[in-house]
Coordinates of C-alpha atoms and ligand atoms in Angstrom, one line a residue:
M1121 CA 23.8 -11.2 20.3
K1122 CA 23.2 -11.3 24.0
S1123 CA 19.9 -11.8 25.8
I1124 CA 18.6 -11.0 29.2
V1125 CA 15.2 -12.1 30.3
I1126 CA 13.6 -10.1 33.1
S1127 CA 10.4 -11.1 34.9
L1128 CA 8.1 -13.6 33.1
G1129 CA 9.6 -12.7 29.7
L1130 CA 7.6 -9.5 29.6
I1131 CA 10.5 -7.2 29.4
I1132 CA 13.4 -8.6 27.4
A1133 CA 16.2 -6.7 26.0
F1134 CA 18.8 -7.8 23.5
T1135 CA 20.9 -6.3 20.8
F1136 CA 19.9 -7.4 17.3
S1137 CA 22.8 -7.2 15.1
G1138 CA 21.6 -8.9 11.9
C1139 CA 20.2 -5.9 10.1
N1140 CA 21.4 -2.8 8.3
N1141 CA 20.0 -0.4 10.7
E1142 CA 21.8 -1.9 13.7
R1143 CA 20.0 -0.7 16.8
E1144 CA 18.7 -1.9 20.1
T1145 CA 15.6 -4.0 19.9
I1146 CA 12.8 -2.4 21.9
Y1147 CA 11.2 -4.6 24.5
D1148 CA 10.2 -1.9 26.9
E1149 CA 7.2 0.5 26.5
A1150 CA 9.3 3.3 27.9
N1151 CA 11.5 3.1 24.8
V1152 CA 8.8 3.1 22.2
P1153 CA 9.3 6.2 20.1
E1154 CA 6.6 8.8 19.6
Y1155 CA 4.6 8.1 16.5
T1156 CA 1.5 9.3 14.7
L1157 CA -0.7 6.7 12.9
P1158 CA -2.1 7.6 9.5
A1159 CA -5.8 8.2 9.8
T1160 CA -7.9 5.3 8.6
L1161 CA -11.0 7.3 8.0
V1162 CA -9.5 10.3 6.2
N1163 CA -9.1 9.7 2.5
S1164 CA -6.3 11.0 0.2
T1165 CA -8.2 14.2 -0.6
G1166 CA -8.4 15.1 3.1
D1167 CA -12.1 14.3 3.4
T1168 CA -13.4 12.4 6.4
V1169 CA -15.1 9.2 5.6
S1170 CA -18.3 9.1 7.6
N1171 CA -20.4 6.3 6.1
Y1172 CA -19.8 2.8 4.8
V1173 CA -20.6 3.7 1.2
E1174 CA -17.7 6.2 1.1
W1175 CA -15.5 3.6 2.9
N1176 CA -16.3 0.9 0.4
Q1177 CA -16.0 3.2 -2.7
T1178 CA -13.0 5.4 -1.9
R1179 CA -11.1 4.7 1.3
R1180 CA -11.0 0.9 1.3
P1181 CA -9.6 0.7 -2.3
E1182 CA -7.0 3.4 -1.5
I1183 CA -5.8 1.6 1.6
L1184 CA -5.6 -1.7 -0.3
E1185 CA -3.6 -0.1 -3.0
M1186 CA -1.2 1.4 -0.5
F1187 CA -0.5 -2.0 1.0
E1188 CA 0.1 -3.4 -2.5
K1189 CA 2.5 -0.7 -3.4
E1190 CA 4.3 -0.1 -0.1
V1191 CA 4.3 -3.5 1.7
Y1192 CA 3.3 -6.8 0.1
G1193 CA 2.9 -6.3 -3.6
P1194 CA -0.4 -7.2 -5.2
V1195 CA -2.2 -10.6 -4.9
S1196 CA -2.4 -11.4 -8.6
E1197 CA -5.6 -10.7 -10.5
L1198 CA -4.2 -12.5 -13.5
E1199 CA -6.8 -14.7 -15.1
Y1200 CA -6.5 -18.4 -14.2
Q1201 CA -8.4 -21.7 -14.4
V1202 CA -8.4 -24.2 -11.6
G1203 CA -9.6 -27.8 -11.7
F1204 CA -10.0 -30.1 -8.7
A1205 CA -9.8 -33.9 -8.3
V1206 CA -11.2 -35.2 -5.1
T1207 CA -10.1 -38.4 -3.3
I1208 CA -11.7 -39.7 -0.1
L1209 CA -8.9 -40.8 2.2
S1210 CA -11.2 -41.9 5.0
D1211 CA -15.0 -41.7 5.5
S1212 CA -14.7 -43.0 9.1
L1213 CA -12.1 -40.8 10.6
L1214 CA -12.4 -40.1 14.4
N1215 CA -14.7 -43.2 14.9
G1216 CA -16.9 -42.2 12.0
K1217 CA -17.4 -38.6 13.0
A1218 CA -15.3 -37.1 10.2
V1219 CA -14.4 -37.5 6.5
M1220 CA -10.9 -36.8 5.3
K1221 CA -10.4 -35.9 1.7
E1222 CA -7.5 -34.8 -0.5
I1223 CA -8.1 -32.5 -3.4
E1224 CA -5.5 -32.2 -6.1
A1225 CA -5.8 -28.8 -7.7
V1226 CA -4.4 -27.9 -11.1
V1227 CA -3.9 -24.2 -11.7
T1228 CA -3.4 -22.8 -15.2
T1229 CA -2.5 -19.3 -16.3
A1230 CA -1.2 -17.9 -19.5
N1231 CA 2.3 -18.5 -18.0
G1232 CA 1.9 -22.2 -17.3
R1233 CA 0.4 -24.7 -14.9
D1234 CA 1.2 -26.1 -11.5
T1235 CA -0.6 -28.3 -8.9
F1236 CA -1.1 -28.3 -5.2
M1237 CA -2.9 -30.5 -2.7
I1238 CA -5.7 -29.5 -0.3
L1239 CA -6.3 -31.6 2.8
Y1240 CA -10.0 -31.3 3.8
V1241 CA -11.5 -32.8 6.9
H1242 CA -15.2 -32.2 7.6
P1243 CA -17.9 -33.6 9.9
A1244 CA -19.6 -36.7 8.5
G1245 CA -23.3 -36.4 7.6
M1246 CA -23.4 -32.6 7.8
K1247 CA -23.9 -30.0 5.2
K1248 CA -23.2 -26.2 5.1
V1249 CA -20.4 -26.4 7.7
P1250 CA -18.2 -23.4 8.4
V1251 CA -14.6 -24.2 7.4
F1252 CA -11.4 -22.9 8.9
T1253 CA -9.0 -22.3 6.0
G1254 CA -5.3 -21.9 6.5
L1255 CA -1.9 -22.9 5.2
N1256 CA 0.4 -25.2 7.1
F1257 CA 4.2 -24.9 7.6
S1258 CA 5.6 -28.3 6.8
G1259 CA 3.1 -30.3 4.7
N1260 CA -0.5 -31.6 5.0
H1261 CA 0.8 -34.9 6.4
T1262 CA 2.1 -33.0 9.5
I1263 CA -1.4 -32.0 10.7
D1264 CA -2.5 -35.5 11.5
S1265 CA -0.8 -38.9 11.7
F1266 CA -3.3 -40.6 9.4
P1267 CA -0.9 -42.6 7.2
G1268 CA -2.6 -42.0 3.8
I1269 CA -2.0 -38.3 3.7
T1270 CA 0.1 -37.5 0.7
I1271 CA 3.4 -35.7 0.8
H1272 CA 2.5 -33.9 -2.4
S1273 CA 5.5 -31.9 -3.6
E1274 CA 8.5 -34.0 -4.4
W1275 CA 10.1 -30.8 -5.8
V1276 CA 9.8 -29.1 -2.5
R1277 CA 11.1 -32.2 -0.7
N1278 CA 14.2 -32.3 -2.9
S1279 CA 15.2 -28.7 -2.5
E1280 CA 15.7 -28.9 1.2
S1281 CA 19.1 -27.3 1.3
K1282 CA 17.7 -24.1 -0.1
H1283 CA 15.1 -23.5 2.6
I1284 CA 16.3 -20.9 5.0
T1285 CA 13.6 -21.7 7.5
G1286 CA 13.6 -25.5 7.6
N1287 CA 9.8 -25.7 7.0
V1288 CA 10.3 -28.6 4.5
A1289 CA 7.8 -31.4 3.9
N1290 CA 9.5 -34.7 4.6
P1291 CA 8.3 -38.2 5.6
E1292 CA 9.8 -38.0 9.1
S1293 CA 7.4 -35.2 10.1
R1294 CA 4.1 -37.1 9.8
G1295 CA 1.7 -35.9 12.5
T1296 CA 4.3 -33.5 14.1
S1297 CA 2.0 -30.5 13.9
K1298 CA -1.1 -32.3 15.4
S1299 CA -1.3 -30.0 18.4
R1300 CA -1.7 -27.0 16.0
W1301 CA -4.6 -28.6 14.2
P1302 CA -7.0 -30.1 16.8
L1303 CA -9.2 -32.0 14.3
E1304 CA -11.4 -33.7 16.8
L1305 CA -12.2 -30.5 18.6
L1306 CA -13.2 -28.8 15.3
I1307 CA -15.3 -31.8 14.2
N1308 CA -17.0 -32.0 17.6
H1309 CA -18.1 -28.4 17.1
G1310 CA -19.3 -28.9 13.6
Y1311 CA -16.4 -27.2 11.8
G1312 CA -14.5 -28.3 8.8
V1313 CA -10.8 -27.5 8.2
A1314 CA -9.0 -27.1 4.8
T1315 CA -5.3 -26.7 4.6
A1316 CA -2.4 -26.8 2.1
Y1317 CA 1.3 -26.6 2.5
Y1318 CA 2.6 -23.0 2.1
G1319 CA 5.9 -24.2 0.5
E1320 CA 3.9 -25.6 -2.5
F1321 CA 2.8 -22.1 -3.4
D1322 CA 6.1 -20.5 -2.7
P1323 CA 9.1 -22.1 -1.0
D1324 CA 10.2 -20.0 1.9
Y1325 CA 13.5 -18.6 0.5
D1326 CA 14.5 -15.8 -1.9
D1327 CA 14.1 -17.7 -5.1
G1328 CA 14.0 -14.8 -7.6
F1329 CA 10.5 -15.7 -8.6
E1330 CA 11.6 -19.0 -10.0
N1331 CA 9.7 -21.5 -8.0
G1332 CA 6.3 -22.4 -6.7
F1333 CA 3.4 -20.4 -8.0
H1334 CA 5.4 -17.2 -8.6
P1335 CA 6.1 -18.0 -12.3
L1336 CA 2.4 -18.5 -12.8
F1337 CA 1.2 -15.3 -11.3
A1338 CA 4.3 -13.1 -11.5
P1339 CA 6.4 -14.5 -14.4
P1340 CA 10.2 -14.0 -14.6
G1341 CA 10.8 -10.5 -15.9
T1342 CA 8.2 -9.0 -13.5
D1343 CA 9.8 -5.8 -12.2
R1344 CA 10.6 -6.6 -8.5
T1345 CA 11.3 -3.0 -7.8
K1346 CA 7.7 -2.0 -8.6
H1347 CA 4.5 -3.9 -7.8
S1348 CA 6.1 -7.3 -7.4
P1349 CA 4.3 -9.7 -5.1
G1350 CA 6.4 -11.0 -2.3
S1351 CA 5.9 -14.5 -0.9
I1352 CA 3.1 -13.4 1.4
S1353 CA 1.1 -12.3 -1.6
I1354 CA 1.6 -15.7 -3.3
W1355 CA 0.7 -17.5 -0.1
A1356 CA -2.4 -15.4 0.1
K1357 CA -3.3 -16.4 -3.4
G1358 CA -2.9 -20.0 -2.3
M1359 CA -5.5 -19.5 0.4
S1360 CA -7.9 -18.0 -2.2
L1361 CA -7.3 -21.0 -4.4
I1362 CA -8.4 -23.2 -1.5
A1363 CA -11.5 -21.0 -1.2
D1364 CA -12.2 -21.6 -4.9
Y1365 CA -12.6 -25.3 -4.1
L1366 CA -14.7 -24.7 -1.0
V1367 CA -17.2 -22.3 -2.6
G1368 CA -18.1 -25.1 -5.0
D1369 CA -18.2 -27.9 -2.5
T1370 CA -21.5 -29.3 -1.3
I1371 CA -20.3 -29.8 2.3
S1372 CA -18.9 -26.4 3.1
D1373 CA -20.9 -23.2 3.6
P1374 CA -19.5 -20.7 1.2
T1375 CA -20.8 -17.9 3.4
R1376 CA -18.8 -19.1 6.4
L1377 CA -15.2 -19.6 5.3
I1378 CA -12.8 -18.5 8.0
A1379 CA -9.2 -17.4 7.0
L1380 CA -6.8 -18.3 9.8
G1381 CA -3.1 -18.4 10.1
H1382 CA -0.3 -18.4 12.7
S1383 CA 2.8 -16.2 12.6
R1384 CA 4.0 -15.6 9.0
L1385 CA 0.9 -17.5 7.9
G1386 CA -1.1 -15.1 10.2
K1387 CA 0.3 -12.2 8.2
T1388 CA -0.8 -14.2 5.1
A1389 CA -4.3 -14.8 6.5
L1390 CA -4.7 -11.0 7.0
W1391 CA -3.5 -10.1 3.6
C1392 CA -5.6 -12.8 2.1
G1393 CA -8.7 -11.6 4.1
A1394 CA -8.1 -8.0 2.9
N1395 CA -8.1 -9.1 -0.7
D1396 CA -10.6 -11.9 -0.7
T1397 CA -13.9 -10.9 0.9
R1398 CA -15.3 -14.4 0.3
F1399 CA -13.7 -15.1 3.7
A1400 CA -16.4 -14.2 6.2
A1401 CA -14.1 -14.0 9.2
V1402 CA -10.3 -13.6 9.6
I1403 CA -8.1 -14.8 12.4
S1404 CA -4.5 -13.7 13.0
N1405 CA -2.6 -15.7 15.5
N1406 CA 0.8 -14.2 16.7
S1407 CA 1.3 -12.5 13.3
G1408 CA 3.4 -9.6 14.6
C1409 CA 5.4 -7.4 12.3
G1410 CA 3.9 -7.2 8.9
G1411 CA 0.8 -8.8 10.4
A1412 CA -1.4 -7.3 13.1
A1413 CA 1.4 -5.3 15.0
L1414 CA 1.9 -1.6 14.4
S1415 CA 5.2 -1.0 12.6
K1416 CA 5.6 2.5 13.8
R1417 CA 6.0 1.4 17.4
E1418 CA 9.3 -0.3 16.4
F1419 CA 8.7 -2.8 19.3
G1420 CA 10.2 -6.3 18.9
E1421 CA 10.6 -7.2 15.3
T1422 CA 11.0 -4.1 13.1
V1423 CA 10.6 -3.5 9.4
G1424 CA 14.4 -3.5 9.0
S1425 CA 14.9 -6.8 10.8
I1426 CA 12.1 -8.6 9.0
N1427 CA 13.2 -7.4 5.6
N1428 CA 16.8 -8.4 6.3
M1429 CA 15.8 -11.8 7.7
F1430 CA 13.1 -12.6 5.1
P1431 CA 13.9 -10.4 2.0
H1432 CA 11.3 -12.4 -0.1
W1433 CA 8.2 -12.0 2.0
F1434 CA 7.4 -8.4 1.0
N1435 CA 7.5 -6.1 -1.9
D1436 CA 11.0 -4.6 -2.5
R1437 CA 9.5 -1.2 -1.8
F1438 CA 9.0 -2.2 1.9
N1439 CA 12.8 -2.0 2.3
H1440 CA 12.5 1.7 1.9
Y1441 CA 11.2 1.9 5.4
N1442 CA 14.0 -0.1 7.1
G1443 CA 14.7 2.1 10.1
K1444 CA 12.4 4.7 8.7
E1445 CA 9.0 3.5 10.0
K1446 CA 7.9 7.1 10.6
K1447 CA 7.8 7.6 6.8
L1448 CA 5.4 4.7 6.2
P1449 CA 2.1 6.1 4.8
V1450 CA 0.2 3.0 6.1
D1451 CA 0.4 1.0 9.2
Q1452 CA -1.1 -2.4 10.2
H1453 CA -4.2 -1.0 11.9
M1454 CA -5.3 -0.1 8.4
L1455 CA -4.8 -3.7 7.2
L1456 CA -7.1 -4.9 10.0
A1457 CA -9.6 -2.2 9.1
L1458 CA -9.8 -3.8 5.6
M1459 CA -11.7 -6.7 7.2
A1460 CA -14.6 -4.5 8.2
P1461 CA -17.5 -5.3 8.6
R1462 CA -16.4 -8.9 8.8
P1463 CA -15.5 -10.3 12.2
V1464 CA -11.7 -10.2 12.8
Y1465 CA -9.8 -11.8 15.6
V1466 CA -6.2 -10.9 16.7
A1467 CA -4.5 -13.3 19.2
S1468 CA -1.2 -12.6 20.9
A1469 CA 0.9 -14.5 23.4
T1470 CA 2.6 -13.2 26.6
E1471 CA 6.0 -14.6 25.8
D1472 CA 5.9 -13.6 22.2
Q1473 CA 7.2 -10.1 22.7
W1474 CA 9.0 -10.3 19.3
A1475 CA 5.5 -10.0 17.8
D1476 CA 4.5 -7.1 20.0
P1477 CA 1.2 -8.1 21.7
M1478 CA 0.6 -4.4 22.7
G1479 CA 1.1 -3.3 19.2
E1480 CA -1.3 -5.9 17.9
F1481 CA -3.9 -4.9 20.5
L1482 CA -3.5 -1.1 19.7
A1483 CA -3.8 -1.8 16.0
L1484 CA -7.0 -3.6 16.5
S1485 CA -8.4 -0.9 18.8
E1486 CA -7.9 1.6 15.9
T1487 CA -10.4 -0.3 13.8
V1488 CA -13.3 0.3 16.2
P1489 CA -14.4 3.6 14.5
V1490 CA -14.4 1.8 11.1
Y1491 CA -16.7 -0.9 12.4
G1492 CA -18.6 2.0 13.9
I1493 CA -19.6 3.3 10.5
F1494 CA -21.0 -0.1 9.8
G1495 CA -23.2 0.2 12.9
Y1496 CA -21.2 -1.8 15.3
D1497 CA -21.1 -0.1 18.7
Q1498 CA -18.4 -1.9 20.6
D1499 CA -17.4 -2.0 24.2
F1500 CA -13.7 -2.5 23.1
P1501 CA -11.3 -2.7 26.1
E1502 CA -9.4 0.5 26.8
T1503 CA -6.3 -1.3 28.0
L1504 CA -4.6 -4.6 27.1
P1505 CA -6.8 -7.3 28.5
P1506 CA -5.3 -9.6 31.1
A1507 CA -3.8 -12.9 29.9
D1508 CA -6.3 -15.5 29.0
K1509 CA -9.3 -13.2 29.2
P1510 CA -10.6 -12.8 25.7
Y1511 CA -12.6 -9.9 24.4
D1512 CA -15.0 -11.5 21.9
G1513 CA -16.6 -8.5 20.1
I1514 CA -16.7 -8.4 16.3
T1515 CA -13.1 -7.2 16.6
A1516 CA -11.9 -9.8 19.0
Y1517 CA -8.6 -10.1 21.0
H1518 CA -6.9 -12.3 23.4
L1519 CA -3.5 -12.5 25.0
R1520 CA -2.7 -16.1 25.8
S1521 CA -0.2 -17.1 28.4
G1522 CA 2.8 -18.8 26.9
P1523 CA 5.1 -18.8 23.9
H1524 CA 4.7 -18.1 20.2
D1525 CA 2.5 -20.9 19.1
I1526 CA -1.1 -21.8 18.2
T1527 CA -2.6 -23.9 21.0
A1528 CA -5.8 -25.7 22.1
F1529 CA -6.7 -22.6 24.1
D1530 CA -6.4 -20.4 21.0
W1531 CA -8.6 -22.8 19.0
H1532 CA -11.2 -23.0 21.8
M1533 CA -11.5 -19.2 21.8
F1534 CA -11.7 -19.0 18.0
I1535 CA -14.5 -21.6 17.9
R1536 CA -16.4 -19.9 20.6
W1537 CA -16.1 -16.6 18.8
C1538 CA -17.1 -18.1 15.4
N1539 CA -20.1 -19.7 17.1
K1540 CA -21.1 -16.2 18.2
W1541 CA -20.4 -14.2 15.0
L1542 CA -21.0 -16.7 12.2
V1543 CA -24.4 -17.9 13.2
D1544 CA -26.5 -19.9 10.8
Ligands
GTR1186 C1 10.0 -15.3 12.8 C2 9.7 -14.0 12.2 C3 8.3 -13.6 12.5 C4 7.2 -14.7 12.4 C5 7.8 -16.1 12.7 C6 7.1 -17.3 12.1 O1 11.2 -15.7 12.7 O2 10.6 -13.0 12.7 O3 7.9 -12.4 11.8 O4 6.6 -14.7 11.2 O5 9.1 -16.2 12.2 O6 6.5 -17.2 11.1 O7 7.2 -18.3 12.7

């Protein structure tokens, strides 16, 4: 693999040789192939959807089903029970401004039971607070250096060698993701935050459905070639299980839960938001291929490269489109449209060309007519906004300067936008 970086990292070219369909990675708009996007507002019978009743009754379910079948596999609708045990870790965090809690959740289905741990930080002395809800990469104890935060999953800790990504919960990493979870900023603005470790729901390697919550929701024997849920679906289920706690909690406002995620967890936040409409707003940060970016542009990470690198993230059927994006009957603009009429935010970063910022922006722009049938008349930008200049409509976008990450700038923009769209 060779790499050449030309001018501010905006145009980068390298040969990606790790996938079946070996081909040059596209990092130049001039090389984007011609493509036609499937129409969001035309249903399978060829009729145009012109009002939100038709959208909700016919087109939305059709699109959701296409994503289940072609891309992610379904988020399980299997019956389950979930019980919660709450422990207060600190009622005087941040000089008394915040309360930190751990909630151990026990989930039971006909196939068995398993547990996971939620870390929940909320402003002290407040009720009905909006709550950012998202998974973390390496354990709840990484989001803050508070010493009492439990490293919950011994099992995950002990299976380190199997993790292809290195996102393993271990004691050395206490507080190491602090910059990605600016607790004080959130508390100062009256927001709560609830998170859980994604590896508890499904360890990030191809485990043949054996580990994490896969056996509970898609037991061994589930036919992987058909409607099997990939890891993203199981992670999305995990976010919904956190919402199960929050909707019954006395501090959080069940009408103002915000699904948020960065990168593969941004893909997860979108797929969760599409399925679980209890989330009143959805934020995708640098989610890229299989998230907010249009697959048919083949820019940066492609369907073939993501399926080869991460064979467990998606439904097996998604492999069918490796190098054949033109054949995809859906594209990611339709995933974003599934958030309508709820506020949705897509954030990109200038140096994250692998995630195709332009493709993320164009996908979002395609949702404007869908929000239109709900009565939102937007002044959506016609071209990619300049770096660090957000557009904060009901479908919001920003292109942050810098690398693939979630930073204080991103959070400031998300808070400002939530203040605008999730008003009391
Ligand atoms: C990359 C992957 C992206 C993105 C990212 C992440 O390696 O190619 O799709 O999800 O990982 O999650 O950090």
